[in-house]
């Protein structure tokens, strides 16, 4: 049982995508060689949640924070729509 589990983890996995099968999407996906090659999942990180937690807690190189510029639009019915635009951080800012 254990060997079967380990062998399954080390076997190359196929990438599964959910998308609208339009001609444009098919052409775009046909050009992505990485999707056809498959991947080898990390055996001790068994799902996407553990991969995310491990990556954020134990990353060797710190990443700069994501900086947003917020824009508000006034709707015709009196409501407000907030848009957050990701901007590149400047090296001279304190949040880099």
Short mmCIF file of C-alpha atoms in Angstrom, two decimals:
data_model
loop_
_atom_site.label_atom_id
_atom_site.label_comp_id
_atom_site.label_asym_id
_atom_site.label_seq_id
_atom_site.Cartn_x
_atom_site.Cartn_y
_atom_site.Cartn_z
CA UNK A 1 0.00 0.00 0.00
CA UNK A 2 2.72 2.49 0.97
CA UNK A 3 4.84 1.71 -2.09
CA UNK A 4 1.84 2.18 -4.38
CA UNK A 5 1.18 5.58 -2.81
CA UNK A 6 4.84 6.64 -3.17
CA UNK A 7 4.96 5.42 -6.78
CA UNK A 8 1.82 7.40 -7.58
CA UNK A 9 3.37 10.57 -6.14
CA UNK A 10 6.56 10.23 -8.18
CA UNK A 11 4.74 9.46 -11.43
CA UNK A 12 4.39 12.35 -13.83
CA UNK A 13 0.94 13.93 -13.51
CA UNK A 14 -1.08 15.30 -16.39
CA UNK A 15 -2.25 18.91 -16.17
CA UNK A 16 -6.06 19.16 -16.19
CA UNK A 17 -7.67 22.39 -17.34
CA UNK A 18 -11.24 23.58 -17.40
CA UNK A 19 -11.88 26.06 -20.17
CA UNK A 20 -14.30 27.03 -22.89
CA UNK A 21 -13.19 25.04 -25.98
CA UNK A 22 -13.21 27.91 -28.45
CA UNK A 23 -10.84 27.87 -31.45
CA UNK A 24 -8.83 30.70 -29.91
CA UNK A 25 -8.41 28.87 -26.59
CA UNK A 26 -7.42 25.66 -28.36
CA UNK A 27 -4.76 27.49 -30.40
CA UNK A 28 -3.41 29.18 -27.29
CA UNK A 29 -3.25 25.93 -25.30
CA UNK A 30 -1.61 24.11 -28.20
CA UNK A 31 1.31 26.56 -27.91
CA UNK A 32 1.86 25.85 -24.18
CA UNK A 33 4.40 23.03 -24.19
CA UNK A 34 4.52 22.96 -20.38
CA UNK A 35 0.91 21.82 -20.27
CA UNK A 36 1.67 18.81 -22.45
CA UNK A 37 4.85 17.86 -20.57
CA UNK A 38 3.11 17.18 -17.26
CA UNK A 39 4.64 17.71 -13.84
CA UNK A 40 5.99 15.83 -10.85
CA UNK A 41 4.16 16.87 -7.67
CA UNK A 42 6.12 17.28 -4.46
CA UNK A 43 5.50 14.05 -2.51
CA UNK A 44 5.24 15.59 0.96
CA UNK A 45 2.94 18.44 -0.14
CA UNK A 46 -0.10 16.48 -1.15
CA UNK A 47 -2.43 19.25 -2.38
CA UNK A 48 -2.55 22.87 -3.47
CA UNK A 49 -3.28 24.14 0.04
CA UNK A 50 -0.14 22.63 1.54
CA UNK A 51 1.91 23.85 -1.43
CA UNK A 52 0.68 27.41 -0.85
CA UNK A 53 1.32 27.33 2.90
CA UNK A 54 4.79 25.85 2.50
CA UNK A 55 5.73 28.31 -0.23
CA UNK A 56 4.68 31.39 1.72
CA UNK A 57 6.18 30.32 5.05
CA UNK A 58 9.48 28.81 3.91
CA UNK A 59 10.42 30.75 0.80
CA UNK A 60 14.14 31.51 0.92
CA UNK A 61 13.95 34.87 -0.85
CA UNK A 62 11.41 37.41 0.44
CA UNK A 63 9.03 38.77 -2.15
CA UNK A 64 8.07 42.43 -2.43
CA UNK A 65 4.53 43.23 -1.34
CA UNK A 66 1.84 43.63 -3.96
CA UNK A 67 1.02 47.33 -4.35
CA UNK A 68 -2.46 48.39 -5.45
CA UNK A 69 -3.86 51.65 -6.76
CA UNK A 70 -7.56 51.86 -5.94
CA UNK A 71 -10.01 53.63 -8.22
CA UNK A 72 -13.70 54.20 -7.44
CA UNK A 73 -16.37 54.54 -10.11
CA UNK A 74 -19.75 56.04 -9.40
CA UNK A 75 -22.60 53.91 -10.74
CA UNK A 76 -25.79 55.38 -12.21
CA UNK A 77 -27.84 53.91 -9.36
CA UNK A 78 -25.76 55.74 -6.72
CA UNK A 79 -23.49 52.81 -5.88
CA UNK A 80 -19.72 52.76 -5.97
CA UNK A 81 -17.51 50.26 -7.77
CA UNK A 82 -13.99 49.81 -6.46
CA UNK A 83 -11.24 48.72 -8.84
CA UNK A 84 -7.82 47.68 -7.57
CA UNK A 85 -5.01 47.96 -10.11
CA UNK A 86 -1.76 46.16 -9.40
CA UNK A 87 1.19 48.50 -9.84
CA UNK A 88 4.89 47.80 -9.86
CA UNK A 89 6.57 48.90 -6.63
CA UNK A 90 9.27 51.53 -6.96
CA UNK A 91 12.61 50.74 -5.33
CA UNK A 92 12.68 54.14 -3.61
CA UNK A 93 9.43 53.44 -1.72
CA UNK A 94 9.42 52.17 1.84
CA UNK A 95 7.13 49.23 1.01
CA UNK A 96 9.65 47.53 -1.34
#
